[in-house]
Short mmCIF file of C-alpha atoms and ligand atoms in Angstrom, two decimals:
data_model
loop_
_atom_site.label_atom_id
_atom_site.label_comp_id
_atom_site.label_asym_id
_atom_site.label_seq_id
_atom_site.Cartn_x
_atom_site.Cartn_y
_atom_site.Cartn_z
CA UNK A 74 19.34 -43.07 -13.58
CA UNK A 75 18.22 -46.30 -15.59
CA UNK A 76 19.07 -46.95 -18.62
CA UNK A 77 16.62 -49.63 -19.87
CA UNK A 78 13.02 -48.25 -21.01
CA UNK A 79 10.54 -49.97 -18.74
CA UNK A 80 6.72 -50.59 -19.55
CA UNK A 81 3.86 -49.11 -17.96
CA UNK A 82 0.09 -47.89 -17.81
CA UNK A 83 -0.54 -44.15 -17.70
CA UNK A 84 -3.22 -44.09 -15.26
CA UNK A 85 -3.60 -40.55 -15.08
CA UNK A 86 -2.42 -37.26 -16.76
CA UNK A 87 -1.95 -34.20 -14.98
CA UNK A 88 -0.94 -30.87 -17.21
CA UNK A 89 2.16 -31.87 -19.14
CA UNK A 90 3.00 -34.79 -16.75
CA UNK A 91 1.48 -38.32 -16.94
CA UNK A 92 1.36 -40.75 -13.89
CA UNK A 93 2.84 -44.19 -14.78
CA UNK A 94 2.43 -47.34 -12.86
CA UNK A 95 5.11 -49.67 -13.62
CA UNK A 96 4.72 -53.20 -14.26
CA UNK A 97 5.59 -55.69 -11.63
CA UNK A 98 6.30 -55.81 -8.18
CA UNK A 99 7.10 -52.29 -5.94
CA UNK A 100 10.69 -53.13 -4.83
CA UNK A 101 11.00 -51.81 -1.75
CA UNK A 102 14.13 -49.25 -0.99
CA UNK A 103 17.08 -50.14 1.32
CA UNK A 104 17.27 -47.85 4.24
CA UNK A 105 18.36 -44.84 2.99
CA UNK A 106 20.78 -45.34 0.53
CA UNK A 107 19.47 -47.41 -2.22
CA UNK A 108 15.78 -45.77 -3.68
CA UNK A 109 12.76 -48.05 -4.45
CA UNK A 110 12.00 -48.68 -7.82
CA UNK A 111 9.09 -50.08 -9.52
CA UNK A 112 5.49 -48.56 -8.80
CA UNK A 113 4.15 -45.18 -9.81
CA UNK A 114 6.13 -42.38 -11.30
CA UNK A 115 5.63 -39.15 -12.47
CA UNK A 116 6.51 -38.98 -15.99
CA UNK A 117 6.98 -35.97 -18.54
CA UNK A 118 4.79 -36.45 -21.97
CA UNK A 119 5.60 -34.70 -24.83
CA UNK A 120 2.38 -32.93 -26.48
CA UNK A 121 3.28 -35.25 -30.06
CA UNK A 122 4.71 -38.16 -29.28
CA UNK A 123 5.80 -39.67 -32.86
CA UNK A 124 5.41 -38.08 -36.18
CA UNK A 125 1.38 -39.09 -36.58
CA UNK A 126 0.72 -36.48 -33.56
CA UNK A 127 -0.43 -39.13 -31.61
CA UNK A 128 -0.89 -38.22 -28.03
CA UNK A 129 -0.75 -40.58 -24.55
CA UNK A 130 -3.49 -41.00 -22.59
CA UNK A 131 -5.05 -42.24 -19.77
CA UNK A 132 -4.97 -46.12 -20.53
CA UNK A 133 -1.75 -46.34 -22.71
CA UNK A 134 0.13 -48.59 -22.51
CA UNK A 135 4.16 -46.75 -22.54
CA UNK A 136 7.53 -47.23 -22.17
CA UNK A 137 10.02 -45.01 -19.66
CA UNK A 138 13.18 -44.34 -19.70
CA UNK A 139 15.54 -41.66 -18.28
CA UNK A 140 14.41 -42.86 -14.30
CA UNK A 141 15.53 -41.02 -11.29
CA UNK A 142 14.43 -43.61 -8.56
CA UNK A 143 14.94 -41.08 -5.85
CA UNK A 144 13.08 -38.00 -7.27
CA UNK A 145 9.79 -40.64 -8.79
CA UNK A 146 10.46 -38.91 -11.94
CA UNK A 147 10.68 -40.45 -15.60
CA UNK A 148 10.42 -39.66 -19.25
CA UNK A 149 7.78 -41.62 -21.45
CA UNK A 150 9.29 -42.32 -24.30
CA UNK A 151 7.28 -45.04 -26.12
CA UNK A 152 3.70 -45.56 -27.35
CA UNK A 153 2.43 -49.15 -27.76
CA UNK A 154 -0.35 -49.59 -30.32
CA UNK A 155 -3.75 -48.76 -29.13
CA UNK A 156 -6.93 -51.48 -29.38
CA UNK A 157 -9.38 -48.78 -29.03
CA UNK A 158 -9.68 -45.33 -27.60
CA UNK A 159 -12.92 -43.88 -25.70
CA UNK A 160 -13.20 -40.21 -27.39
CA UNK A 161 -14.40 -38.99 -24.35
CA UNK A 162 -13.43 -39.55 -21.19
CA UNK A 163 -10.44 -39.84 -23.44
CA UNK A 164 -9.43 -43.54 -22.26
CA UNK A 165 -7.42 -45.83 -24.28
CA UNK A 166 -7.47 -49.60 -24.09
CA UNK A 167 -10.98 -50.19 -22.52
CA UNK A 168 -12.41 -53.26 -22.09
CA UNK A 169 -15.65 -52.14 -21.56
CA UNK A 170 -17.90 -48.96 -21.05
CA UNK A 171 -20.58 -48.51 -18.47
CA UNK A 172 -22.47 -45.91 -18.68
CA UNK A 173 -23.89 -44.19 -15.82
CA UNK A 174 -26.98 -42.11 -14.80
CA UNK A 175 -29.29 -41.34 -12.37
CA UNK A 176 -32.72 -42.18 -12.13
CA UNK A 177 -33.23 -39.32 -10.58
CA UNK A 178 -31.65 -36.07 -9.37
CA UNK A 179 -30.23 -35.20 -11.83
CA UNK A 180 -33.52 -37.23 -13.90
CA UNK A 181 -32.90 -39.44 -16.28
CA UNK A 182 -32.70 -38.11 -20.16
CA UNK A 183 -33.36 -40.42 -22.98
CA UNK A 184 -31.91 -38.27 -25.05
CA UNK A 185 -28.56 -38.34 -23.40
CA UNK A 186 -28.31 -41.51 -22.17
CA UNK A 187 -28.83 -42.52 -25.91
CA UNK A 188 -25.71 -39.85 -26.94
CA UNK A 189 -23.34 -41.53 -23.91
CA UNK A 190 -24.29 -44.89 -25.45
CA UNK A 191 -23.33 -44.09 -28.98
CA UNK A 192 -19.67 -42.55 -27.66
CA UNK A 193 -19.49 -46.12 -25.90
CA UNK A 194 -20.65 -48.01 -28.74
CA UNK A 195 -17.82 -46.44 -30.83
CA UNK A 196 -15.05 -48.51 -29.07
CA UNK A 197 -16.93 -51.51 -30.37
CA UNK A 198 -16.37 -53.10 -26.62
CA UNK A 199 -18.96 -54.39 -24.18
CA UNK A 200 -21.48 -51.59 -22.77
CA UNK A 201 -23.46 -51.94 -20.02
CA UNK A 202 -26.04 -49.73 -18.19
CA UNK A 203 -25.99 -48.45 -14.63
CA UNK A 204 -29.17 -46.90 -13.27
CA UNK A 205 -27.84 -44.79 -10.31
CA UNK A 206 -30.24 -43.58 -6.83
CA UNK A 207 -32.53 -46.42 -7.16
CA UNK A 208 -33.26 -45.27 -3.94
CA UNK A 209 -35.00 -42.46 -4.76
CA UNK A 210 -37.74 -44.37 -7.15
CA UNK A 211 -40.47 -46.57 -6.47
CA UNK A 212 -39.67 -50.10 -7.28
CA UNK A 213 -42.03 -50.61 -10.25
CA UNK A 214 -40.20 -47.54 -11.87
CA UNK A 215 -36.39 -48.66 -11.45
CA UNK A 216 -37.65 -52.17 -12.66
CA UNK A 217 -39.83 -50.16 -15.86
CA UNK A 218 -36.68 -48.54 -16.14
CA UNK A 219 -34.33 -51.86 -16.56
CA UNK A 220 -36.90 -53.18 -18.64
CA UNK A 221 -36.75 -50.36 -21.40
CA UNK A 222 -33.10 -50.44 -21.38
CA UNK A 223 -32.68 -54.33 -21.96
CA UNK A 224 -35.10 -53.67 -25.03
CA UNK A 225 -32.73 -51.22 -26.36
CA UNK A 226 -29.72 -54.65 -26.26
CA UNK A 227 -28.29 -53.22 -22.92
CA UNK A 228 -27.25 -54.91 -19.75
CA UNK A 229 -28.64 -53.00 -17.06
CA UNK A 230 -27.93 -53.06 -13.03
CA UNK A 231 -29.83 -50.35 -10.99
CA UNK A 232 -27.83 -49.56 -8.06
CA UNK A 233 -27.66 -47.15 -4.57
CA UNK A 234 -25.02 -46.35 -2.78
CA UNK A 235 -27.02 -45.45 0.27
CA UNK A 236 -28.86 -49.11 0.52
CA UNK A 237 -26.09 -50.98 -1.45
CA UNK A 238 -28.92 -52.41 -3.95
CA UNK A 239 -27.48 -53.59 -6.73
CA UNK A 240 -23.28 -53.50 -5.60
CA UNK A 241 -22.79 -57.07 -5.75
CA UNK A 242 -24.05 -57.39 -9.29
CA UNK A 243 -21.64 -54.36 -10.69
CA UNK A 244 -19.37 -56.08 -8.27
CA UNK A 245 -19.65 -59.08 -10.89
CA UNK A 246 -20.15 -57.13 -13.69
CA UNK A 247 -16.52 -55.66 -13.44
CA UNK A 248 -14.96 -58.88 -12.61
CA UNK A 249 -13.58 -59.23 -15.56
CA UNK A 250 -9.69 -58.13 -15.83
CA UNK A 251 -9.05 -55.08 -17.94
CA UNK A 252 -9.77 -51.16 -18.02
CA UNK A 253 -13.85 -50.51 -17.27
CA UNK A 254 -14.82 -46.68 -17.56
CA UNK A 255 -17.26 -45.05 -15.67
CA UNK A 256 -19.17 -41.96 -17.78
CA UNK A 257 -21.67 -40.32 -17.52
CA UNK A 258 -23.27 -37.18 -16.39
CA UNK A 259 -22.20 -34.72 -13.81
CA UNK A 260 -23.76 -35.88 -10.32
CA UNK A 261 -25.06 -38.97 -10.93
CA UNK A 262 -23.16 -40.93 -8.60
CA UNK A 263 -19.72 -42.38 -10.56
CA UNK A 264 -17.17 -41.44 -7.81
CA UNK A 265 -19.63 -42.08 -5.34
CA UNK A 266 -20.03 -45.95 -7.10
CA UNK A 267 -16.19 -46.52 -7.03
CA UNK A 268 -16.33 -45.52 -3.32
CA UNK A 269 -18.79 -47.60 -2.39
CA UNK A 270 -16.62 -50.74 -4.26
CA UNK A 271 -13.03 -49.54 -2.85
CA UNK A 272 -14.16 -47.52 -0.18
CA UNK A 273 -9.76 -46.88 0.43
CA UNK A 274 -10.45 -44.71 -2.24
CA UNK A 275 -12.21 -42.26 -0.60
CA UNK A 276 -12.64 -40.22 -3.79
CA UNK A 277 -14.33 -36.20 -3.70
CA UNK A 278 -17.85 -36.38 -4.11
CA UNK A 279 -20.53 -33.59 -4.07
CA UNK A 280 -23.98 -32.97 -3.35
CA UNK A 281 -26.24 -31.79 -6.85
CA UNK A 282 -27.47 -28.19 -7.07
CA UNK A 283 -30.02 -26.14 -8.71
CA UNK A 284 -33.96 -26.79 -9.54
CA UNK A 285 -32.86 -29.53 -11.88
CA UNK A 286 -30.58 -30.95 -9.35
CA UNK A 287 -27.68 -30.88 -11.59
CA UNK A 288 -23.94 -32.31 -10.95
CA UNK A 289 -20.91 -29.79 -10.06
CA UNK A 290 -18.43 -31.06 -11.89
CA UNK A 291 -16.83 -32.47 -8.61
CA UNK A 292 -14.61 -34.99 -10.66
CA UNK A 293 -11.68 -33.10 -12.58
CA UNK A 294 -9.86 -35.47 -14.24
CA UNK A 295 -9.81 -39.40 -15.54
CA UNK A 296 -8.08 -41.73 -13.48
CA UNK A 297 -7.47 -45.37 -13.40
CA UNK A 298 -8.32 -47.10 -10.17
CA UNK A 299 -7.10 -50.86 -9.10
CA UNK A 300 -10.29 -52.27 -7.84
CA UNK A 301 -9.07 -56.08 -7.95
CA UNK A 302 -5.54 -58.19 -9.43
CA UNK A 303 -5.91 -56.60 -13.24
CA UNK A 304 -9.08 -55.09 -13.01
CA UNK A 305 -8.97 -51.41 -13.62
CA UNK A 306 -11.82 -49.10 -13.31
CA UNK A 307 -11.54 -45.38 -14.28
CA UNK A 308 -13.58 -42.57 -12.94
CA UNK A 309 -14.12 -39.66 -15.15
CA UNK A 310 -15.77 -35.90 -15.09
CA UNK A 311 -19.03 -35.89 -15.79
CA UNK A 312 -20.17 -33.84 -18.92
CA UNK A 313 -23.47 -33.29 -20.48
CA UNK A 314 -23.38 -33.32 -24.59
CA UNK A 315 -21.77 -36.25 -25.85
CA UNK A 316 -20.83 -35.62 -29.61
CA UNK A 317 -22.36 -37.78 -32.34
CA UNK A 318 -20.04 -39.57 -34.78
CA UNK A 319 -20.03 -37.60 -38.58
CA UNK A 320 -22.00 -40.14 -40.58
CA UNK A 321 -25.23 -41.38 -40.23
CA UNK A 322 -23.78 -45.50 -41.07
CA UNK A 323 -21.84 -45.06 -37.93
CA UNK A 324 -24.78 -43.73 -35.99
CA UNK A 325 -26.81 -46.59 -37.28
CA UNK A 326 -24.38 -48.98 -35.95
CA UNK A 327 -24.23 -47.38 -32.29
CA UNK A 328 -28.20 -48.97 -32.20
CA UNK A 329 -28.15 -52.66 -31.17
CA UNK A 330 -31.36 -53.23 -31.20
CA UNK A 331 -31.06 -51.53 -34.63
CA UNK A 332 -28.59 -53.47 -35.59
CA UNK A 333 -30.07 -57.08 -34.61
CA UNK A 334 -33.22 -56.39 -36.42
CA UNK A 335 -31.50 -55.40 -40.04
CA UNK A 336 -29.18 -58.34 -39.55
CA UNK A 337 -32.54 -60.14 -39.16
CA UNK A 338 -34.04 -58.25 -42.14
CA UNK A 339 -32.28 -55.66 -44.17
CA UNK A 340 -34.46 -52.74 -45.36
CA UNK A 341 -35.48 -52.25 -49.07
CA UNK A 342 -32.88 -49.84 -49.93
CA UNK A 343 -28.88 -49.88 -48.76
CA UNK A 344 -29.32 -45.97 -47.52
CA UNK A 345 -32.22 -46.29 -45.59
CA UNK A 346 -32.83 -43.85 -42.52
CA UNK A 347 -35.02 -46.12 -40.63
CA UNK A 348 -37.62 -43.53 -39.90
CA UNK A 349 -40.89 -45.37 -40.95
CA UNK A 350 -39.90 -45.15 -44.93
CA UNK A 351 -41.51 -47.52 -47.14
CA UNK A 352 -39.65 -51.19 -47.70
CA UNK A 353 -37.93 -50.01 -43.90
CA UNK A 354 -37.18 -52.88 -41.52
CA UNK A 355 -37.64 -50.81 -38.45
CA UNK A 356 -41.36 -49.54 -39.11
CA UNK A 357 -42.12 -46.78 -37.35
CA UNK A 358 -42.42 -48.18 -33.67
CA UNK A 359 -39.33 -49.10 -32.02
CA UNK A 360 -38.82 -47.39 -28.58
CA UNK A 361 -35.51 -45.44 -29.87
CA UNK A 362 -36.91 -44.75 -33.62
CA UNK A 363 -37.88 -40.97 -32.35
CA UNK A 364 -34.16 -40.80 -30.29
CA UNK A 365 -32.26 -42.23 -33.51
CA UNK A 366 -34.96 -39.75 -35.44
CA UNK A 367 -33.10 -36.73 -33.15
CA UNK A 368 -29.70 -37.68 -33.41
CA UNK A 369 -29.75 -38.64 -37.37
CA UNK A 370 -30.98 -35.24 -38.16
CA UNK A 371 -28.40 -33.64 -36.32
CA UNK A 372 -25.50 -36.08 -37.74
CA UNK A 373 -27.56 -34.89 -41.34
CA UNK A 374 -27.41 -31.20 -40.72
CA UNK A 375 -23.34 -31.55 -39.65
CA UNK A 376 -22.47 -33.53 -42.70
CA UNK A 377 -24.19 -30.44 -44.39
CA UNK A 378 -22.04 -28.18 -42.77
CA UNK A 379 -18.98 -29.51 -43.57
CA UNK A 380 -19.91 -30.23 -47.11
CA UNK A 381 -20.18 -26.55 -47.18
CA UNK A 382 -16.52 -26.29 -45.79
CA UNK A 383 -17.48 -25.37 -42.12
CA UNK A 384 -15.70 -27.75 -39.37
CA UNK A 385 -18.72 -29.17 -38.47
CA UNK A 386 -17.61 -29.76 -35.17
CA UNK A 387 -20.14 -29.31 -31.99
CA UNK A 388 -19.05 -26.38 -29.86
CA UNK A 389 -16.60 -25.09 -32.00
CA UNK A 390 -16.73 -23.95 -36.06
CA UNK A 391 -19.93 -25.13 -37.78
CA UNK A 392 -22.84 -25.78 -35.72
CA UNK A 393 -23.58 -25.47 -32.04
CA UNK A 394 -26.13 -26.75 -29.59
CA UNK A 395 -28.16 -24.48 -28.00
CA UNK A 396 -30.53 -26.07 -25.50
CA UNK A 397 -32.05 -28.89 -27.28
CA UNK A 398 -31.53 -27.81 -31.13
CA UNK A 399 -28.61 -27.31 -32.93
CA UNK A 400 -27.73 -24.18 -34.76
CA UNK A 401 -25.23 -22.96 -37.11
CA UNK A 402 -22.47 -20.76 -36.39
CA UNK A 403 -22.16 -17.49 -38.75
CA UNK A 404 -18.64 -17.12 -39.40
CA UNK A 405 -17.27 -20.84 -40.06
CA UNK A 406 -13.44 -21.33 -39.72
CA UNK A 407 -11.97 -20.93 -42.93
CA UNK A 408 -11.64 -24.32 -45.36
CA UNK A 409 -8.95 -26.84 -44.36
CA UNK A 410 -8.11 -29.89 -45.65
CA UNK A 411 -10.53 -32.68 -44.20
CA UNK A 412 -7.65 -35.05 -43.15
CA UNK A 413 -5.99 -31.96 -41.33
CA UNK A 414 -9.26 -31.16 -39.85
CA UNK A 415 -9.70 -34.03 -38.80
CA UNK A 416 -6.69 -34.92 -36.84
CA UNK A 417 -6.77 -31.44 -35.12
CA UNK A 418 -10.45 -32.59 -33.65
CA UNK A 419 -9.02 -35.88 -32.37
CA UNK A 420 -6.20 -33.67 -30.87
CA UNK A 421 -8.47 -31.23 -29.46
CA UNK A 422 -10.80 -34.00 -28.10
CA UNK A 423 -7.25 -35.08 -26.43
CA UNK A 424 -6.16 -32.71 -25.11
CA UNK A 425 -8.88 -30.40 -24.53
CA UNK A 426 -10.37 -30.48 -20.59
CA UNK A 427 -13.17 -32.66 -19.75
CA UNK A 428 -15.20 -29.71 -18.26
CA UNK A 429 -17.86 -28.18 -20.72
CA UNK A 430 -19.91 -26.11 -18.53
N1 LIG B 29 -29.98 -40.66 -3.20
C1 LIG B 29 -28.77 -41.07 -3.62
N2 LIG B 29 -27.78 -40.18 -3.77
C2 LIG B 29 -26.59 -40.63 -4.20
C3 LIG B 29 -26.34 -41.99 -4.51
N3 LIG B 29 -25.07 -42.13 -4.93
C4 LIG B 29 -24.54 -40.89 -4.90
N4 LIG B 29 -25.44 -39.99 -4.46
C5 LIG B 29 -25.21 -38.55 -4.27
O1 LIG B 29 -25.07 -37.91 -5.53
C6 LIG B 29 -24.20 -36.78 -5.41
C7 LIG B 29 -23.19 -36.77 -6.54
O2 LIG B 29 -22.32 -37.87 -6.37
P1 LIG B 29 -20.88 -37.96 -7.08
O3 LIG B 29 -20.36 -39.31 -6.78
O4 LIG B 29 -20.04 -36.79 -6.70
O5 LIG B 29 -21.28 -37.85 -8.63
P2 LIG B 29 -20.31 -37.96 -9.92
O6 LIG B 29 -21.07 -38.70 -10.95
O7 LIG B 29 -19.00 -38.51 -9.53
O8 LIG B 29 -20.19 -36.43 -10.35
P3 LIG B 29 -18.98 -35.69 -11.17
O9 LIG B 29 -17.70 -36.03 -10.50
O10 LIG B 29 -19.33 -34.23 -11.05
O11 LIG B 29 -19.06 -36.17 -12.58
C8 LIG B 29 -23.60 -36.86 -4.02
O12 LIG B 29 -24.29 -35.95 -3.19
C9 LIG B 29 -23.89 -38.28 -3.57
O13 LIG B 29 -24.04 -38.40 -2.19
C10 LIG B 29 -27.42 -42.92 -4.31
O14 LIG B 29 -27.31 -44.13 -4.53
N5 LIG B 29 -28.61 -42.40 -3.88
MG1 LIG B 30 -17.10 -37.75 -9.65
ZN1 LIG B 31 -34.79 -48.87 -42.45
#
């Protein structure tokens, strides 16, 4: 057993356990009687770890300690300070986000893309775009397609895994040495991607099903993968509903293009919803102004909820999405304190699985 705590990266988390890599070399074990040590161990988590409920996961950087060489097992017993935390994939530490989805089968969705962008946005790190099957558009589409994106402040690689278009520039894109996370939809291609660059992996992929050629869900959990010397990419389950943040200011900010133009200009008034008002520096005729139109009135009719002392949460008390509205729920949970209410979504968002439907 060691006796020295030893730092690590959880790089995956698997019902109450947590698999570590160590830092530094893999020392190698002598024949028989002296264990390895070093490399990847499975480690127990407790659900809290410190008094702020804080929870490890994937992307955290830890300590162990209690270390039975023999058995791979260890205890994490430390929590170093996060720099940011993707709600969902839940991934801490990420250096950037790249959003993926297809152009087709499953189709691409405005809509969504735009709610996967604003999750991204949220860690205030680098996102960047992948169009997936460019194979199975015409040319002029998968370039119309880059195009739009790039006008909404993205960086945007269309890629196939079945003619390689595209692999050296993601290739490049991912160079750079930290955690990148792969999210997006179910089906769109992620694990396939991450084969195609480490084919060792040899990760589970599956074909789509259904009339709208939807994902299965073939990805479980988040994992980090070692795809060069410190570069880390992490594949996650695809999901479909992204939640929005709970204030519209937030929102506003998850809008580059947005963003640049107000930094440019400000609107008339401080509080302005950028949907074509009078004095509004947007006017009515950006691509996104009917997407941020969608989403705003959504992150409106939560705020509402809550006000009202519902959670206000998607999926759970407060409103719901059914199809493409929301609606409300008719028996909201009973009035807690907001902080309290708070932490327990972060929690549940935690710890909850990735799988929605
Ligand atoms: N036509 C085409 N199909 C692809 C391409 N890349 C992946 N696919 C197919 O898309 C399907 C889904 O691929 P996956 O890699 O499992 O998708 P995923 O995003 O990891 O899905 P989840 O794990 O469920 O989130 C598989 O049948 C792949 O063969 C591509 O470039 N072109
Ligand atoms: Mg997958
Ligand atoms: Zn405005």
């Amino acid at each position: 057993m060691g006796a020295e705590p030893l730092p690590g990266r959880v790089v995956a988390l698997q019902a109450n356990y947590c698999l570590v890599d160590l830092d530094g070399p893999c020392e190698l074990g002598t024949d028989g009687s002296e264990p390895g040590r070093g490399g990847r161990l499975l480690c127990t988590r407790r659900t809290r770890l410190d008094k702020s409920g804080l929870q490890v996961c994937v992307g955290d950087r830890v300590t162990v300690a209690s270390v039975d060489w023999r058995a791979r097992r260890g205890s994490v017993v430390g929590l170093e300070p996060r720099h940011n935390l993707l709600q969902r994939p839940a991934v801490a530490n990420v250096s950037q986000v790249v959003v993926v989805v297809a152009l087709a089968e499953p189709g691409l969705d405005p809509l969504q893309l735009t709610r996967f962008l604003v999750t991204a946005e949220a860690t205030g790190q680098p996102v960047q775009v992948v169009l997936s099957k460019a194979d199975l558009l015409p040319a002029a589409e998968v370039e119309a397609w880059c195009r739009r994106l790039e006008g909404w402040g993205y960086a945007t690689v269309a890629v196939s895994t079945h003619t390689g278009a595209g692999l050296a520039a993601l290739r490049r894109q991912l160079g750079q040495p930290g955690i990148a996370v792969f999210c997006g939809p179910s089906g769109v291609g992620k694990s396939s991607l991450l084969n195609a660059l480490a084919p060792d992996l040899e990760l589970r992929v599956a074909a789509v099903s259904g009339r709208l050629r939807r994902g299965r869900h073939t990805t479980r959990h988040v994992e980090l993968f070692p795809l060069a010397p410190g570069v880390l990419v992490a594949d996650s389950p695809g999901f479909n509903t992204p939640a929005l943040p709970s204030d519209p200011q937030t929102l506003a900010a998850a809008f580059p293009e947005l963003l640049a133009r107000l930094r440019a200009s400000p609107c008339r008034f401080a509080n302005c919803r950028h949907q074509g008002d009078p004095g509004c520096a947007m006017g009515g005729t950006w691509d996104r102004h009917g997407l941020y139109g969608r989403c705003l009135e959504e992150v409106e009719a939560l705020a509402v909820v809550r006000s009202r002392g519902g959670q206000g949460r998607q999926g759970e008390g407060g409103m719901r999405q059914r199809g493409d509205r929301l609606e409300p729920l008719l028996n909201p949970q009973l009035r807690r304190s907001s902080r309290s209410t708070r932490r327990q979504a972060l929690d549940g968002e935690l710890s909850s699985p990735d799988r929605e439907d």
